[in-house]
Every structure is written in C-alpha cells, then in structure tokens.
Short mmCIF file of C-alpha atoms in Angstrom, two decimals:
data_model
loop_
_atom_site.label_atom_id
_atom_site.label_comp_id
_atom_site.label_asym_id
_atom_site.label_seq_id
_atom_site.Cartn_x
_atom_site.Cartn_y
_atom_site.Cartn_z
CA MET A 1 123.48 116.15 104.79
CA THR A 2 121.15 113.36 105.86
CA ILE A 3 117.74 112.54 104.35
CA GLU A 4 116.02 113.82 107.52
CA HIS A 5 117.31 117.22 106.62
CA LEU A 6 115.99 117.10 103.12
CA ILE A 7 112.47 116.54 104.21
CA GLU A 8 110.53 119.18 106.11
CA ASN A 9 107.66 118.33 108.61
CA VAL A 10 104.25 119.94 107.89
CA SER A 11 102.00 118.47 110.43
CA VAL A 12 101.93 115.77 113.19
CA ASN A 13 98.86 114.29 114.68
CA LYS A 14 98.71 111.29 117.07
CA SER A 15 96.37 108.50 115.78
CA PHE A 16 95.69 105.10 117.45
CA GLY A 17 99.03 105.19 119.23
CA GLY A 18 100.97 106.02 116.24
CA TRP A 19 101.60 109.15 114.28
CA GLN A 20 100.15 110.82 111.25
CA LYS A 21 102.56 113.12 109.68
CA GLN A 22 102.95 115.22 106.64
CA TYR A 23 106.03 116.26 104.86
CA SER A 24 107.26 118.41 102.05
CA HIS A 25 110.64 117.90 100.15
CA GLN A 26 112.25 119.04 96.82
CA SER A 27 111.95 116.28 94.33
CA LYS A 28 114.85 115.64 91.95
CA ILE A 29 112.75 113.63 89.84
CA LEU A 30 109.70 115.99 89.50
CA ASN A 31 111.67 119.28 89.66
CA CYS A 32 109.37 120.79 92.12
CA THR A 33 108.49 120.73 95.79
CA MET A 34 106.34 117.65 96.66
CA ARG A 35 104.30 116.69 99.62
CA PHE A 36 103.45 113.10 101.07
CA ALA A 37 101.52 111.92 104.00
CA ILE A 38 102.92 109.05 106.16
CA TYR A 39 101.07 107.10 109.02
CA LEU A 40 103.57 105.48 111.41
CA PRO A 41 101.91 102.71 113.67
CA PRO A 42 102.93 102.49 117.31
CA GLN A 43 105.32 99.69 116.77
CA VAL A 44 107.95 102.12 115.35
CA SER A 45 108.25 103.64 118.77
CA ASN A 46 109.78 100.37 119.96
CA GLY A 47 112.31 100.52 117.24
CA GLU A 48 110.51 97.94 115.10
CA LYS A 49 110.87 98.27 111.27
CA VAL A 50 107.59 98.03 109.86
CA PRO A 51 106.43 97.21 106.11
CA VAL A 52 105.05 99.97 103.99
CA LEU A 53 101.78 100.28 102.01
CA TYR A 54 101.88 102.76 99.21
CA TRP A 55 98.54 104.32 98.43
CA LEU A 56 97.89 106.36 95.24
CA SER A 57 94.95 108.51 95.05
CA GLY A 58 92.71 109.52 92.14
CA LEU A 59 91.80 112.54 90.04
CA THR A 60 91.83 115.92 91.82
CA CYS A 61 93.11 114.29 95.05
CA SER A 62 96.26 115.13 97.02
CA ASP A 63 98.31 113.24 99.69
CA GLU A 64 95.50 114.12 102.27
CA ASN A 65 92.20 112.56 100.80
CA PHE A 66 93.05 108.90 101.87
CA MET A 67 94.61 109.73 105.25
CA GLN A 68 91.58 111.91 106.16
CA LYS A 69 88.72 109.76 104.79
CA ALA A 70 89.47 106.19 104.60
CA GLY A 71 89.76 105.26 108.32
CA ALA A 72 92.84 103.23 107.68
CA GLN A 73 94.92 104.13 110.64
CA ARG A 74 93.12 101.93 113.23
CA ILE A 75 93.78 98.76 111.40
CA ALA A 76 97.22 99.74 110.29
CA ALA A 77 98.21 100.32 114.04
CA GLU A 78 96.94 96.95 114.91
CA LEU A 79 98.69 95.23 111.89
CA GLY A 80 102.00 97.15 112.43
CA MET A 81 101.95 98.69 108.98
CA ALA A 82 103.00 102.17 107.79
CA ILE A 83 101.13 103.90 104.98
CA VAL A 84 102.57 106.41 102.54
CA ALA A 85 100.44 108.53 100.33
CA PRO A 86 102.01 110.75 97.80
CA ASP A 87 100.36 113.67 95.89
CA THR A 88 98.81 112.79 92.67
CA SER A 89 101.09 114.87 90.48
CA PRO A 90 103.81 117.62 90.49
CA ARG A 91 102.41 121.03 91.58
CA GLY A 92 103.49 124.72 91.75
CA GLU A 93 104.14 127.73 89.78
CA GLY A 94 105.86 126.86 86.43
CA VAL A 95 104.44 123.27 86.45
CA ALA A 96 102.35 122.66 83.27
CA ASP A 97 98.69 122.37 83.88
CA ASP A 98 95.35 122.18 82.27
CA GLU A 99 91.71 123.48 82.94
CA GLY A 100 90.30 120.13 82.85
CA TYR A 101 90.14 118.03 86.07
CA ASP A 102 91.47 115.03 84.38
CA LEU A 103 94.68 116.51 83.26
CA GLY A 104 97.57 118.35 84.61
CA GLN A 105 98.02 119.11 88.23
CA GLY A 106 96.05 116.54 90.44
CA ALA A 107 96.13 114.19 87.29
CA GLY A 108 99.61 112.81 86.86
CA PHE A 109 98.35 109.23 85.95
CA TYR A 110 101.60 107.77 87.45
CA VAL A 111 103.49 107.67 84.10
CA ASN A 112 106.66 109.28 82.94
CA ALA A 113 105.47 111.90 80.53
CA THR A 114 107.56 112.03 77.27
CA GLN A 115 105.76 114.97 75.64
CA ALA A 116 106.70 118.73 76.24
CA PRO A 117 105.91 120.57 78.29
CA TRP A 118 104.87 117.89 80.52
CA ASN A 119 107.97 115.83 80.52
CA ARG A 120 109.81 118.48 82.58
CA HIS A 121 107.88 117.83 85.67
CA TYR A 122 105.44 114.82 85.16
CA GLN A 123 107.53 111.77 86.05
CA MET A 124 105.27 110.32 88.53
CA TYR A 125 106.19 106.73 87.73
CA ASP A 126 109.86 107.20 88.81
CA TYR A 127 108.92 109.21 91.67
CA VAL A 128 106.44 106.31 93.23
CA VAL A 129 108.82 103.55 92.14
CA ASN A 130 112.27 105.03 93.08
CA GLU A 131 112.59 108.51 94.59
CA LEU A 132 109.86 108.28 97.23
CA PRO A 133 110.57 104.93 98.54
CA ALA A 134 114.26 105.76 98.90
CA ILE A 135 113.34 108.74 100.99
CA ILE A 136 110.93 106.85 103.14
CA GLU A 137 113.34 103.79 103.76
CA ALA A 138 116.10 106.34 104.69
CA ALA A 139 114.11 108.55 106.89
CA PHE A 140 111.71 106.40 108.92
CA GLU A 141 111.81 103.08 110.75
CA VAL A 142 110.45 100.78 107.92
CA SER A 143 111.55 97.91 106.15
CA ASP A 144 112.05 97.32 102.66
CA GLN A 145 108.77 95.26 102.49
CA ARG A 146 106.42 97.04 100.15
CA ALA A 147 102.75 96.60 99.05
CA ILE A 148 100.88 99.01 96.73
CA SER A 149 97.14 100.22 96.54
CA GLY A 150 95.05 102.96 95.27
CA HIS A 151 91.74 104.28 93.89
CA SER A 152 90.61 105.15 90.33
CA MET A 153 93.48 106.92 88.63
CA GLY A 154 95.57 105.55 91.52
CA GLY A 155 94.17 102.17 91.23
CA HIS A 156 95.35 102.09 87.70
CA GLY A 157 98.75 103.41 89.06
CA ALA A 158 99.02 100.66 91.78
CA LEU A 159 98.16 97.81 89.48
CA THR A 160 100.49 98.88 86.60
CA ILE A 161 103.38 99.81 88.78
CA ALA A 162 103.18 96.59 90.66
CA MET A 163 103.07 94.54 87.39
CA LEU A 164 105.98 96.32 85.92
CA ASN A 165 108.08 95.87 89.13
CA PRO A 166 106.94 92.60 90.48
CA GLU A 167 110.29 92.26 92.52
CA ARG A 168 109.44 95.40 94.56
CA TYR A 169 105.99 94.64 95.99
CA SER A 170 104.67 91.54 97.76
CA SER A 171 100.96 92.39 96.78
CA MET A 172 98.84 94.88 94.96
CA SER A 173 95.23 95.98 95.44
CA ALA A 174 92.87 98.61 94.14
CA PHE A 175 89.54 100.29 94.45
CA SER A 176 87.57 101.20 91.36
CA PRO A 177 90.71 101.19 88.99
CA VAL A 178 90.78 102.33 85.55
CA CYS A 179 91.49 98.79 84.21
CA ASN A 180 91.87 99.46 80.38
CA PRO A 181 92.85 103.12 80.11
CA VAL A 182 93.70 102.49 76.42
CA GLN A 183 90.10 102.16 75.78
CA ALA A 184 88.68 104.76 78.38
CA PRO A 185 88.21 108.59 77.93
CA TRP A 186 90.40 109.48 80.95
CA GLY A 187 93.14 107.22 79.76
CA LYS A 188 92.95 108.21 76.08
CA LYS A 189 93.21 111.95 77.00
CA ALA A 190 95.96 111.54 79.46
CA PHE A 191 98.16 109.00 77.56
CA THR A 192 97.80 111.13 74.40
CA THR A 193 98.98 114.26 76.12
CA TYR A 194 101.70 112.79 78.45
CA LEU A 195 102.93 109.85 76.14
CA GLY A 196 102.17 110.95 72.52
CA LYS A 197 100.11 109.17 69.96
CA ASP A 198 102.14 105.71 69.79
CA LYS A 199 99.61 103.33 71.47
CA ALA A 200 102.39 100.76 71.97
CA ASP A 201 103.66 103.13 74.67
CA TRP A 202 100.15 103.39 76.24
CA ARG A 203 99.72 99.67 76.53
CA ASN A 204 102.84 99.48 78.87
CA HIS A 205 100.65 101.31 81.36
CA ASP A 206 97.45 99.47 80.97
CA ALA A 207 96.59 97.05 83.79
CA SER A 208 94.56 94.54 81.49
CA GLU A 209 97.29 94.50 78.94
CA LEU A 210 99.99 93.99 81.46
CA MET A 211 97.96 91.25 83.42
CA ARG A 212 97.40 89.30 80.05
CA LYS A 213 101.21 88.87 79.38
CA ALA A 214 102.62 88.79 82.95
CA THR A 215 105.05 86.25 83.73
CA ALA A 216 105.59 87.11 87.40
CA PHE A 217 102.46 86.96 89.46
CA ILE A 218 101.70 89.15 92.47
CA PRO A 219 98.73 88.59 94.64
CA ALA A 220 96.01 91.06 93.41
CA LYS A 221 92.79 92.18 95.11
CA VAL A 222 90.31 94.55 93.43
CA ALA A 223 87.15 96.13 94.85
CA GLN A 224 84.55 97.66 92.53
CA GLY A 225 81.35 99.41 93.51
CA GLY A 226 78.34 98.13 91.45
CA ALA A 227 76.63 101.59 91.50
CA ASP A 228 79.78 103.49 90.39
CA ASN A 229 78.81 106.00 87.72
CA PHE A 230 82.09 105.69 86.09
CA LEU A 231 82.01 101.85 85.81
CA VAL A 232 81.03 101.24 82.19
CA GLU A 233 82.75 104.00 80.43
CA GLN A 234 85.85 104.58 82.31
CA LEU A 235 86.78 101.61 84.56
CA LYS A 236 85.93 98.39 82.60
CA PRO A 237 86.63 95.87 85.17
CA GLU A 238 85.57 93.13 82.95
CA THR A 239 88.67 93.65 80.84
CA LEU A 240 90.83 92.97 83.84
CA VAL A 241 88.79 89.76 84.74
CA ALA A 242 89.16 88.49 81.10
CA ALA A 243 92.94 89.17 81.13
CA ALA A 244 93.49 87.27 84.36
CA LYS A 245 91.43 84.42 83.22
CA ASP A 246 93.36 84.27 80.01
CA ASN A 247 96.75 84.15 81.95
CA GLY A 248 95.89 82.35 85.03
CA TYR A 249 96.72 85.60 86.95
CA PRO A 250 95.69 85.35 90.69
CA LEU A 251 93.23 88.08 90.84
CA GLU A 252 90.40 88.36 93.20
CA LEU A 253 87.97 91.05 91.93
CA THR A 254 84.66 91.62 93.79
CA ILE A 255 81.75 93.83 92.68
CA HIS A 256 80.08 95.33 95.73
CA GLU A 257 76.53 96.04 94.79
CA GLY A 258 75.08 99.43 95.77
CA TYR A 259 78.49 101.10 96.41
CA ASP A 260 79.77 104.14 94.36
CA HIS A 261 83.04 105.74 93.50
CA SER A 262 83.41 107.66 96.84
CA TYR A 263 85.43 107.27 100.03
CA TYR A 264 82.31 106.06 101.61
CA PHE A 265 83.00 102.80 99.50
CA ILE A 266 86.77 102.71 100.17
CA SER A 267 86.19 103.09 104.13
CA SER A 268 83.84 100.19 103.86
CA PHE A 269 86.28 97.81 102.63
CA ILE A 270 89.66 99.20 103.53
CA GLU A 271 90.16 96.81 106.33
CA GLU A 272 89.88 93.80 104.03
CA HIS A 273 92.63 95.14 101.79
CA LEU A 274 94.95 95.98 104.74
CA ARG A 275 94.60 92.52 106.04
CA PHE A 276 95.17 91.08 102.62
CA HIS A 277 98.56 93.11 102.32
CA ALA A 278 99.43 92.10 105.83
CA GLU A 279 98.91 88.39 105.12
CA HIS A 280 101.40 88.74 102.12
CA PHE A 281 103.90 90.72 104.06
CA THR A 282 104.38 87.95 106.64
CA GLN A 283 104.98 85.39 103.94
#
C-alpha cells in the first residue's frame, strides 16, 4: 500500500494558484488519528519539487489556525514554498487530557512524554521530526529541504527541534517563543507532567539552554511583540539573547513595539520570515 492510500483528504481550497489541503492519517508514533494542513504552491503543478516550511502552532491551536489567519499563502506561492502545519497534540477518545488549556490535548509541547499516562500518545517530538516529514516527502511533490517555524509553544518547539536536529533544517524562526521554559510557568507545568521531575531532561528541550551550548549553528530569526501580555512571565526572550551572545550564535531577535501575542502580530511579519527561510533554502 502506498503512502497516498494511508492519508485521507479532508478538504481542498485553491489559493493563489496553489492548493490549501487538509489530511487525516493514523499515526503510528502517536497511536491516534492525526490531522495536518499543507499548502502546495503552484510550482508543484509543473512537476517542481519545492522545499517545505514546517509550522508549529501554540497552545489551544490546531492545524487550522496558521493556515486561516497568518496570510502566508500569497508569499509562499511567490517563493515556491510548501507549508505544513501539524496539529498541536494527539487527540481523540482514550487520549489523556487535562482540564487546563496549557496541558493535554492542544498542548503537546513538542516533546516525547516519558510519564504515564501521557507517554502512550504524547510523542510529538518524534512525530514532527520523523513521522510527518516522511509522509510529506513520500506523498507530495516536495524536496528534502526543510525549515521550521512556530508561535509561542510552537516557537519553543521550532527552536528546540531545529537545534537538536541541525542537519535536518536549513533555518529556524519563531514568533513569541517560550524561550526559557524551565523557568516559565507553562514550561514547568508541562515538563513536570510529561517528562517527570528531573530538570536535566527539561534542559534538553529549552531553547536558551540549547543555544548556549550549540556547536552546529542554524540561521535563526525571532520576532517578539513588545506589548505581549505573556512577555515577562512566560516568554523571556532576554534569556535567548544572552545565550546567543555567550555562544556567538547567529540569532536575529527583534522586539516589535506595540504588537501583542495574536495572529495580528504574526500576519504583520510572516512575509519577513518566509523570505528569510527562502533565502536559506537557496544556499
């Protein structure tokens, strides 16, 4: 059976000469049915294999938020870039959950859970790094050139996944990332629940910790809203800046005054980020 038969098309919409599609599939890694969205630019209709930007969304989001709100398709069509947005966690009946918005379904934090009952389904790190790209590269007209980006919890995921797998990504970027989750309430709650109490395990998924000790450098671009109400308590971009400075890491971090944590912010600067990734695809 081919990979095309293992994914089921949920929706199709034409957009800027390309196609916005949504698929479901049975994930072997997550032990549940998963959904992802993909934008395929018009170049694929000519048989051209295009590079892929993987987008990781934030708390309470799904595979739909970025595709519907960021306004990325127009620029992706111009640049000849596919965009893939997975869901933010395993979902479904029998999948562990929590009443809080910042834990459980919709809040996978892009780590591999080691603690029961979460470890049965919550293996989002392996899903994003291995299973999903294998599906995308087998089923669609895309190359093996990859970049990764995300927002908030997904910004944390994008930065940490890229730095843990520098050979897999040509560039990384983030909007409003959780830069130092070992010191942030969201991170402490999620990491304690999914990874246990050993903080050494936490540091392996902390962007600031990883940037400080990285030996392989990937071009990095981070956008942060100056009026973000999560800025001080949860996001802590100053820790990422300090880590980059300590290690000479090529980080471009910009504080955009007046902007908040919403998709109004993302849509205002997404073009800069797509062009950043396109520049590094061509190198």
